[in-house]
Amino acid sequence: MPRFAAGVVRFQSNVYPEKQNLFEELSKGQSPEALFIACSDSRVETAMITQTEPGELFICRNAGNIVPPHTEQTGGMTASIEYAVAVLKVPHIVVCGHTECGAMKGAMNPEGLDSLPHVKKWLGYAKAAVDVVDGIADDTATPEERMKLLIEQNVLLQLQHLRTHPAVAAALAKGTTELHGWVYDIKTGEVEAWDEAEGRFITVDARYAEQIKELTAKHECAA
Ligand SMILES: [Zn+2]
């Protein structure tokens, strides 16, 4: 039996009984706190990183955590974004990039992708981020520094693309949803978040210090 199938059996016998109430509640509907857009990379474990339970994140994953700009053409990302924002009314949308991203390596070196026509075309949606890096990186920047910049700039570019989706534009205008840009470091577990005021990525605990304090206070009150 594949390991993941054996995992289902363990889930049913060990995990499900402990959370049966949660699953029964969730069978009536969902009201996720965020649309979470991440890379398909197997090393990015969204529930583990954010310590969330089923029902809390509406997740879209693809190579490179990419959001194609809105067009009249229907695609999986477009439909999922429209549903999450217009129907589920998610109050937050996160684009989460990560270190060691194969998609970003491909975007940086598209000449190596000739045998992968769909990957090559898909990564075209990250091309502007590569151009930004070419524009802002120091001449002395190492390949590693350029890659870190690209991973960050790609997250910012995909946030821009999100704004072109009508449902997102409308929710932003009404103030009913908020955009977040994150980068997860596979090796260290660090997560950095875009800080609009500072104009740079800072650690999640610094970026959300106030909100985390409020949440902690609320939990202490409840306890
Ligand atoms: Zn990736």
PDB file of C-alpha atoms and ligand atoms in Angstrom:
ATOM      1  CA  MET A   1       0.000   0.000   0.000  1.00  0.00           C
ATOM      2  CA  PRO A   2       1.389   3.459  -0.819  1.00  0.00           C
ATOM      3  CA  ARG A   3       2.339   5.407   2.305  1.00  0.00           C
ATOM      4  CA  PHE A   4      -0.328   8.038   1.613  1.00  0.00           C
ATOM      5  CA  ALA A   5      -3.074   5.385   1.427  1.00  0.00           C
ATOM      6  CA  ALA A   6      -1.943   3.902   4.725  1.00  0.00           C
ATOM      7  CA  GLY A   7      -2.133   7.479   6.016  1.00  0.00           C
ATOM      8  CA  VAL A   8      -5.863   7.603   5.205  1.00  0.00           C
ATOM      9  CA  VAL A   9      -6.445   4.538   7.348  1.00  0.00           C
ATOM     10  CA  ARG A  10      -4.513   6.166  10.235  1.00  0.00           C
ATOM     11  CA  PHE A  11      -6.470   9.414   9.730  1.00  0.00           C
ATOM     12  CA  GLN A  12      -9.781   7.563   9.962  1.00  0.00           C
ATOM     13  CA  SER A  13      -8.846   5.619  13.062  1.00  0.00           C
ATOM     14  CA  ASN A  14      -6.767   8.213  14.970  1.00  0.00           C
ATOM     15  CA  VAL A  15      -7.380  11.769  13.749  1.00  0.00           C
ATOM     16  CA  TYR A  16     -11.017  11.842  12.646  1.00  0.00           C
ATOM     17  CA  PRO A  17     -12.492  10.700  15.984  1.00  0.00           C
ATOM     18  CA  GLU A  18     -10.675  13.521  17.814  1.00  0.00           C
ATOM     19  CA  LYS A  19     -12.073  16.153  15.457  1.00  0.00           C
ATOM     20  CA  GLN A  20     -15.433  14.601  14.664  1.00  0.00           C
ATOM     21  CA  ASN A  21     -17.384  17.670  15.841  1.00  0.00           C
ATOM     22  CA  LEU A  22     -15.338  19.933  13.589  1.00  0.00           C
ATOM     23  CA  PHE A  23     -15.885  17.731  10.542  1.00  0.00           C
ATOM     24  CA  GLU A  24     -19.631  17.462  11.216  1.00  0.00           C
ATOM     25  CA  GLU A  25     -19.845  21.254  11.537  1.00  0.00           C
ATOM     26  CA  LEU A  26     -17.865  21.682   8.301  1.00  0.00           C
ATOM     27  CA  SER A  27     -20.238  19.366   6.440  1.00  0.00           C
ATOM     28  CA  LYS A  28     -22.810  22.193   6.681  1.00  0.00           C
ATOM     29  CA  GLY A  29     -20.639  24.749   4.877  1.00  0.00           C
ATOM     30  CA  GLN A  30     -17.401  26.676   4.797  1.00  0.00           C
ATOM     31  CA  SER A  31     -16.405  30.187   5.775  1.00  0.00           C
ATOM     32  CA  PRO A  32     -12.649  30.357   5.251  1.00  0.00           C
ATOM     33  CA  GLU A  33     -10.635  33.287   6.597  1.00  0.00           C
ATOM     34  CA  ALA A  34      -8.404  33.497   3.533  1.00  0.00           C
ATOM     35  CA  LEU A  35      -7.845  32.587  -0.071  1.00  0.00           C
ATOM     36  CA  PHE A  36      -4.319  31.202   0.142  1.00  0.00           C
ATOM     37  CA  ILE A  37      -2.355  31.034  -3.121  1.00  0.00           C
ATOM     38  CA  ALA A  38       0.793  28.951  -2.853  1.00  0.00           C
ATOM     39  CA  CYS A  39       3.184  26.939  -5.009  1.00  0.00           C
ATOM     40  CA  SER A  40       2.446  23.255  -5.740  1.00  0.00           C
ATOM     41  CA  ASP A  41       5.895  22.381  -4.356  1.00  0.00           C
ATOM     42  CA  SER A  42       5.551  19.360  -2.042  1.00  0.00           C
ATOM     43  CA  ARG A  43       7.700  21.046   0.606  1.00  0.00           C
ATOM     44  CA  VAL A  44       5.211  23.874   1.161  1.00  0.00           C
ATOM     45  CA  GLU A  45       2.714  22.556   3.715  1.00  0.00           C
ATOM     46  CA  THR A  46       0.137  25.325   4.065  1.00  0.00           C
ATOM     47  CA  ALA A  47      -1.842  23.929   7.025  1.00  0.00           C
ATOM     48  CA  MET A  48       1.323  23.147   8.967  1.00  0.00           C
ATOM     49  CA  ILE A  49       2.936  26.536   8.325  1.00  0.00           C
ATOM     50  CA  THR A  50      -0.178  28.484   9.315  1.00  0.00           C
ATOM     51  CA  GLN A  51      -1.380  26.026  11.977  1.00  0.00           C
ATOM     52  CA  THR A  52      -4.873  26.092  10.527  1.00  0.00           C
ATOM     53  CA  GLU A  53      -7.646  23.501  10.645  1.00  0.00           C
ATOM     54  CA  PRO A  54      -9.797  22.276   7.763  1.00  0.00           C
ATOM     55  CA  GLY A  55     -12.246  25.017   6.770  1.00  0.00           C
ATOM     56  CA  GLU A  56      -9.911  27.924   7.517  1.00  0.00           C
ATOM     57  CA  LEU A  57      -8.023  28.355   4.234  1.00  0.00           C
ATOM     58  CA  PHE A  58      -9.384  28.207   0.683  1.00  0.00           C
ATOM     59  CA  ILE A  59      -6.270  27.034  -1.131  1.00  0.00           C
ATOM     60  CA  CYS A  60      -5.157  27.435  -4.743  1.00  0.00           C
ATOM     61  CA  ARG A  61      -1.818  25.935  -5.633  1.00  0.00           C
ATOM     62  CA  ASN A  62       0.113  25.955  -8.881  1.00  0.00           C
ATOM     63  CA  ALA A  63       3.694  26.041 -10.104  1.00  0.00           C
ATOM     64  CA  GLY A  64       5.125  29.367  -8.960  1.00  0.00           C
ATOM     65  CA  ASN A  65       2.081  30.643  -6.971  1.00  0.00           C
ATOM     66  CA  ILE A  66       1.029  32.519 -10.058  1.00  0.00           C
ATOM     67  CA  VAL A  67      -2.172  34.472 -10.721  1.00  0.00           C
ATOM     68  CA  PRO A  68      -2.656  35.103 -14.434  1.00  0.00           C
ATOM     69  CA  PRO A  69      -3.952  38.640 -15.031  1.00  0.00           C
ATOM     70  CA  HIS A  70      -7.698  38.670 -15.644  1.00  0.00           C
ATOM     71  CA  THR A  71      -8.879  38.099 -19.220  1.00  0.00           C
ATOM     72  CA  GLU A  72     -12.166  36.918 -20.714  1.00  0.00           C
ATOM     73  CA  GLN A  73     -10.711  33.410 -20.897  1.00  0.00           C
ATOM     74  CA  THR A  74     -11.800  30.995 -18.169  1.00  0.00           C
ATOM     75  CA  GLY A  75      -9.160  29.186 -16.148  1.00  0.00           C
ATOM     76  CA  GLY A  76      -8.927  27.313 -12.867  1.00  0.00           C
ATOM     77  CA  MET A  77      -7.301  30.195 -11.029  1.00  0.00           C
ATOM     78  CA  THR A  78      -9.761  32.759 -12.358  1.00  0.00           C
ATOM     79  CA  ALA A  79     -12.793  30.686 -11.388  1.00  0.00           C
ATOM     80  CA  SER A  80     -11.424  29.843  -7.931  1.00  0.00           C
ATOM     81  CA  ILE A  81     -10.550  33.474  -7.188  1.00  0.00           C
ATOM     82  CA  GLU A  82     -13.992  34.621  -8.345  1.00  0.00           C
ATOM     83  CA  TYR A  83     -15.726  32.034  -6.139  1.00  0.00           C
ATOM     84  CA  ALA A  84     -13.559  32.682  -3.061  1.00  0.00           C
ATOM     85  CA  VAL A  85     -14.022  36.441  -3.214  1.00  0.00           C
ATOM     86  CA  ALA A  86     -17.544  36.879  -4.603  1.00  0.00           C
ATOM     87  CA  VAL A  87     -19.272  33.931  -2.888  1.00  0.00           C
ATOM     88  CA  LEU A  88     -17.198  32.987   0.170  1.00  0.00           C
ATOM     89  CA  LYS A  89     -16.245  36.635   0.725  1.00  0.00           C
ATOM     90  CA  VAL A  90     -12.801  35.815   2.124  1.00  0.00           C
ATOM     91  CA  PRO A  91     -11.529  38.748   4.207  1.00  0.00           C
ATOM     92  CA  HIS A  92      -7.892  38.032   3.283  1.00  0.00           C
ATOM     93  CA  ILE A  93      -5.996  36.903   0.188  1.00  0.00           C
ATOM     94  CA  VAL A  94      -2.427  35.647   0.626  1.00  0.00           C
ATOM     95  CA  VAL A  95       0.083  34.996  -2.152  1.00  0.00           C
ATOM     96  CA  CYS A  96       2.784  32.833  -0.612  1.00  0.00           C
ATOM     97  CA  GLY A  97       6.054  32.250  -2.459  1.00  0.00           C
ATOM     98  CA  HIS A  98       8.899  30.120  -1.139  1.00  0.00           C
ATOM     99  CA  THR A  99      12.662  29.615  -1.255  1.00  0.00           C
ATOM    100  CA  GLU A 100      14.188  26.972  -3.571  1.00  0.00           C
ATOM    101  CA  CYS A 101      11.246  27.437  -5.956  1.00  0.00           C
ATOM    102  CA  GLY A 102      11.795  25.407  -9.137  1.00  0.00           C
ATOM    103  CA  ALA A 103       9.278  27.566 -10.993  1.00  0.00           C
ATOM    104  CA  MET A 104      11.240  30.723 -10.176  1.00  0.00           C
ATOM    105  CA  LYS A 105      14.468  29.018 -11.260  1.00  0.00           C
ATOM    106  CA  GLY A 106      12.730  28.271 -14.562  1.00  0.00           C
ATOM    107  CA  ALA A 107      11.472  31.851 -14.872  1.00  0.00           C
ATOM    108  CA  MET A 108      15.037  33.091 -14.357  1.00  0.00           C
ATOM    109  CA  ASN A 109      16.394  30.695 -17.022  1.00  0.00           C
ATOM    110  CA  PRO A 110      13.584  30.120 -19.552  1.00  0.00           C
ATOM    111  CA  GLU A 111      16.026  28.885 -22.226  1.00  0.00           C
ATOM    112  CA  GLY A 112      16.200  25.584 -20.291  1.00  0.00           C
ATOM    113  CA  LEU A 113      12.447  25.063 -20.688  1.00  0.00           C
ATOM    114  CA  ASP A 114      12.187  24.346 -24.415  1.00  0.00           C
ATOM    115  CA  SER A 115      11.030  20.756 -23.835  1.00  0.00           C
ATOM    116  CA  LEU A 116       8.318  21.972 -21.400  1.00  0.00           C
ATOM    117  CA  PRO A 117       6.148  24.267 -23.545  1.00  0.00           C
ATOM    118  CA  HIS A 118       3.336  24.630 -20.990  1.00  0.00           C
ATOM    119  CA  VAL A 119       5.689  25.355 -18.111  1.00  0.00           C
ATOM    120  CA  LYS A 120       7.492  27.901 -20.262  1.00  0.00           C
ATOM    121  CA  LYS A 121       4.244  29.638 -21.215  1.00  0.00           C
ATOM    122  CA  TRP A 122       2.907  29.572 -17.638  1.00  0.00           C
ATOM    123  CA  LEU A 123       6.103  31.112 -16.273  1.00  0.00           C
ATOM    124  CA  GLY A 124       5.619  33.963 -18.749  1.00  0.00           C
ATOM    125  CA  TYR A 125       3.249  35.321 -16.084  1.00  0.00           C
ATOM    126  CA  ALA A 126       6.337  35.864 -13.911  1.00  0.00           C
ATOM    127  CA  LYS A 127       8.379  37.553 -16.662  1.00  0.00           C
ATOM    128  CA  ALA A 128       7.765  41.081 -15.377  1.00  0.00           C
ATOM    129  CA  ALA A 129       9.220  40.060 -12.000  1.00  0.00           C
ATOM    130  CA  VAL A 130      12.401  38.870 -13.761  1.00  0.00           C
ATOM    131  CA  ASP A 131      12.578  42.231 -15.547  1.00  0.00           C
ATOM    132  CA  VAL A 132      12.148  44.074 -12.234  1.00  0.00           C
ATOM    133  CA  VAL A 133      15.026  42.078 -10.734  1.00  0.00           C
ATOM    134  CA  ASP A 134      17.190  42.928 -13.750  1.00  0.00           C
ATOM    135  CA  GLY A 135      16.337  46.551 -13.080  1.00  0.00           C
ATOM    136  CA  ILE A 136      16.884  46.732  -9.329  1.00  0.00           C
ATOM    137  CA  ALA A 137      19.582  44.120  -8.546  1.00  0.00           C
ATOM    138  CA  ASP A 138      23.093  45.427  -7.934  1.00  0.00           C
ATOM    139  CA  ASP A 139      25.689  44.428 -10.521  1.00  0.00           C
ATOM    140  CA  THR A 140      27.479  42.666  -7.676  1.00  0.00           C
ATOM    141  CA  ALA A 141      24.415  40.614  -6.628  1.00  0.00           C
ATOM    142  CA  THR A 142      25.084  36.872  -6.397  1.00  0.00           C
ATOM    143  CA  PRO A 143      22.734  34.390  -8.136  1.00  0.00           C
ATOM    144  CA  GLU A 144      21.299  33.576  -4.666  1.00  0.00           C
ATOM    145  CA  GLU A 145      20.567  37.246  -3.967  1.00  0.00           C
ATOM    146  CA  ARG A 146      18.946  37.635  -7.391  1.00  0.00           C
ATOM    147  CA  MET A 147      16.796  34.549  -6.740  1.00  0.00           C
ATOM    148  CA  LYS A 148      15.653  35.885  -3.346  1.00  0.00           C
ATOM    149  CA  LEU A 149      14.678  39.148  -5.044  1.00  0.00           C
ATOM    150  CA  LEU A 150      12.829  37.284  -7.799  1.00  0.00           C
ATOM    151  CA  ILE A 151      10.835  35.192  -5.322  1.00  0.00           C
ATOM    152  CA  GLU A 152       9.768  38.423  -3.556  1.00  0.00           C
ATOM    153  CA  GLN A 153       9.092  40.377  -6.750  1.00  0.00           C
ATOM    154  CA  ASN A 154       7.038  37.493  -8.145  1.00  0.00           C
ATOM    155  CA  VAL A 155       4.790  37.610  -5.058  1.00  0.00           C
ATOM    156  CA  LEU A 156       4.319  41.368  -5.542  1.00  0.00           C
ATOM    157  CA  LEU A 157       3.621  40.903  -9.269  1.00  0.00           C
ATOM    158  CA  GLN A 158       0.962  38.264  -8.581  1.00  0.00           C
ATOM    159  CA  LEU A 159      -0.675  40.631  -6.056  1.00  0.00           C
ATOM    160  CA  GLN A 160      -0.865  43.184  -8.877  1.00  0.00           C
ATOM    161  CA  HIS A 161      -2.420  40.556 -11.153  1.00  0.00           C
ATOM    162  CA  LEU A 162      -4.991  39.782  -8.438  1.00  0.00           C
ATOM    163  CA  ARG A 163      -6.169  43.401  -8.543  1.00  0.00           C
ATOM    164  CA  THR A 164      -7.113  42.959 -12.226  1.00  0.00           C
ATOM    165  CA  HIS A 165      -9.751  40.357 -11.292  1.00  0.00           C
ATOM    166  CA  PRO A 166     -13.113  42.146 -11.109  1.00  0.00           C
ATOM    167  CA  ALA A 167     -14.294  40.400  -7.915  1.00  0.00           C
ATOM    168  CA  VAL A 168     -11.024  41.288  -6.169  1.00  0.00           C
ATOM    169  CA  ALA A 169     -11.049  44.884  -7.419  1.00  0.00           C
ATOM    170  CA  ALA A 170     -14.612  45.292  -6.144  1.00  0.00           C
ATOM    171  CA  ALA A 171     -13.839  43.762  -2.727  1.00  0.00           C
ATOM    172  CA  LEU A 172     -10.730  45.919  -2.341  1.00  0.00           C
ATOM    173  CA  ALA A 173     -12.726  49.022  -3.229  1.00  0.00           C
ATOM    174  CA  LYS A 174     -15.343  48.116  -0.603  1.00  0.00           C
ATOM    175  CA  GLY A 175     -12.633  47.322   1.926  1.00  0.00           C
ATOM    176  CA  THR A 176     -13.990  43.803   2.470  1.00  0.00           C
ATOM    177  CA  THR A 177     -10.764  41.998   1.583  1.00  0.00           C
ATOM    178  CA  GLU A 178      -7.098  42.629   2.158  1.00  0.00           C
ATOM    179  CA  LEU A 179      -4.044  41.465   0.169  1.00  0.00           C
ATOM    180  CA  HIS A 180      -0.946  39.887   1.734  1.00  0.00           C
ATOM    181  CA  GLY A 181       2.381  38.892   0.155  1.00  0.00           C
ATOM    182  CA  TRP A 182       4.437  36.228   1.930  1.00  0.00           C
ATOM    183  CA  VAL A 183       7.632  34.262   1.362  1.00  0.00           C
ATOM    184  CA  TYR A 184       8.220  30.994   3.218  1.00  0.00           C
ATOM    185  CA  ASP A 185      11.764  29.753   3.805  1.00  0.00           C
ATOM    186  CA  ILE A 186      11.796  25.945   3.499  1.00  0.00           C
ATOM    187  CA  LYS A 187      15.089  25.529   5.350  1.00  0.00           C
ATOM    188  CA  THR A 188      14.522  27.827   8.331  1.00  0.00           C
ATOM    189  CA  GLY A 189      10.713  27.926   8.670  1.00  0.00           C
ATOM    190  CA  GLU A 190      10.892  31.720   8.551  1.00  0.00           C
ATOM    191  CA  VAL A 191       7.978  33.522   6.878  1.00  0.00           C
ATOM    192  CA  GLU A 192       8.384  37.096   5.714  1.00  0.00           C
ATOM    193  CA  ALA A 193       5.477  39.349   4.798  1.00  0.00           C
ATOM    194  CA  TRP A 194       5.330  42.414   2.580  1.00  0.00           C
ATOM    195  CA  ASP A 195       5.057  45.592   4.601  1.00  0.00           C
ATOM    196  CA  GLU A 196       3.502  48.334   2.492  1.00  0.00           C
ATOM    197  CA  ALA A 197       4.547  51.102   4.893  1.00  0.00           C
ATOM    198  CA  GLU A 198       8.175  49.968   5.040  1.00  0.00           C
ATOM    199  CA  GLY A 199       8.300  49.016   1.357  1.00  0.00           C
ATOM    200  CA  ARG A 200      10.029  45.708   2.126  1.00  0.00           C
ATOM    201  CA  PHE A 201       9.482  42.179   3.402  1.00  0.00           C
ATOM    202  CA  ILE A 202       9.729  41.813   7.191  1.00  0.00           C
ATOM    203  CA  THR A 203       9.137  38.837   9.509  1.00  0.00           C
ATOM    204  CA  VAL A 204       5.524  37.797  10.061  1.00  0.00           C
ATOM    205  CA  ASP A 205       5.710  38.476  13.809  1.00  0.00           C
ATOM    206  CA  ALA A 206       6.878  42.039  13.120  1.00  0.00           C
ATOM    207  CA  ARG A 207       4.387  42.620  10.284  1.00  0.00           C
ATOM    208  CA  TYR A 208       1.390  41.417  12.289  1.00  0.00           C
ATOM    209  CA  ALA A 209       2.607  42.366  15.792  1.00  0.00           C
ATOM    210  CA  GLU A 210      -0.542  44.354  16.620  1.00  0.00           C
ATOM    211  CA  GLN A 211      -2.992  41.752  15.308  1.00  0.00           C
ATOM    212  CA  ILE A 212      -1.137  38.926  17.065  1.00  0.00           C
ATOM    213  CA  LYS A 213      -1.276  40.888  20.335  1.00  0.00           C
ATOM    214  CA  GLU A 214      -5.029  41.422  19.933  1.00  0.00           C
ATOM    215  CA  LEU A 215      -5.607  37.724  19.199  1.00  0.00           C
ATOM    216  CA  THR A 216      -3.550  36.678  22.225  1.00  0.00           C
ATOM    217  CA  ALA A 217      -5.490  39.083  24.458  1.00  0.00           C
ATOM    218  CA  LYS A 218      -8.777  37.685  23.130  1.00  0.00           C
ATOM    219  CA  HIS A 219      -7.640  34.113  23.849  1.00  0.00           C
ATOM    220  CA  GLU A 220      -6.576  35.091  27.353  1.00  0.00           C
ATOM    221  CA  CYS A 221      -9.980  36.683  27.973  1.00  0.00           C
ATOM    222  CA  ALA A 222     -11.723  33.542  26.740  1.00  0.00           C
ATOM    223  CA  ALA A 223      -9.545  31.260  28.886  1.00  0.00           C
TER     224      ALA A 223
HETATM  225 ZN    ZN B   1       7.695  26.723  -6.005  1.00  0.00          ZN
END
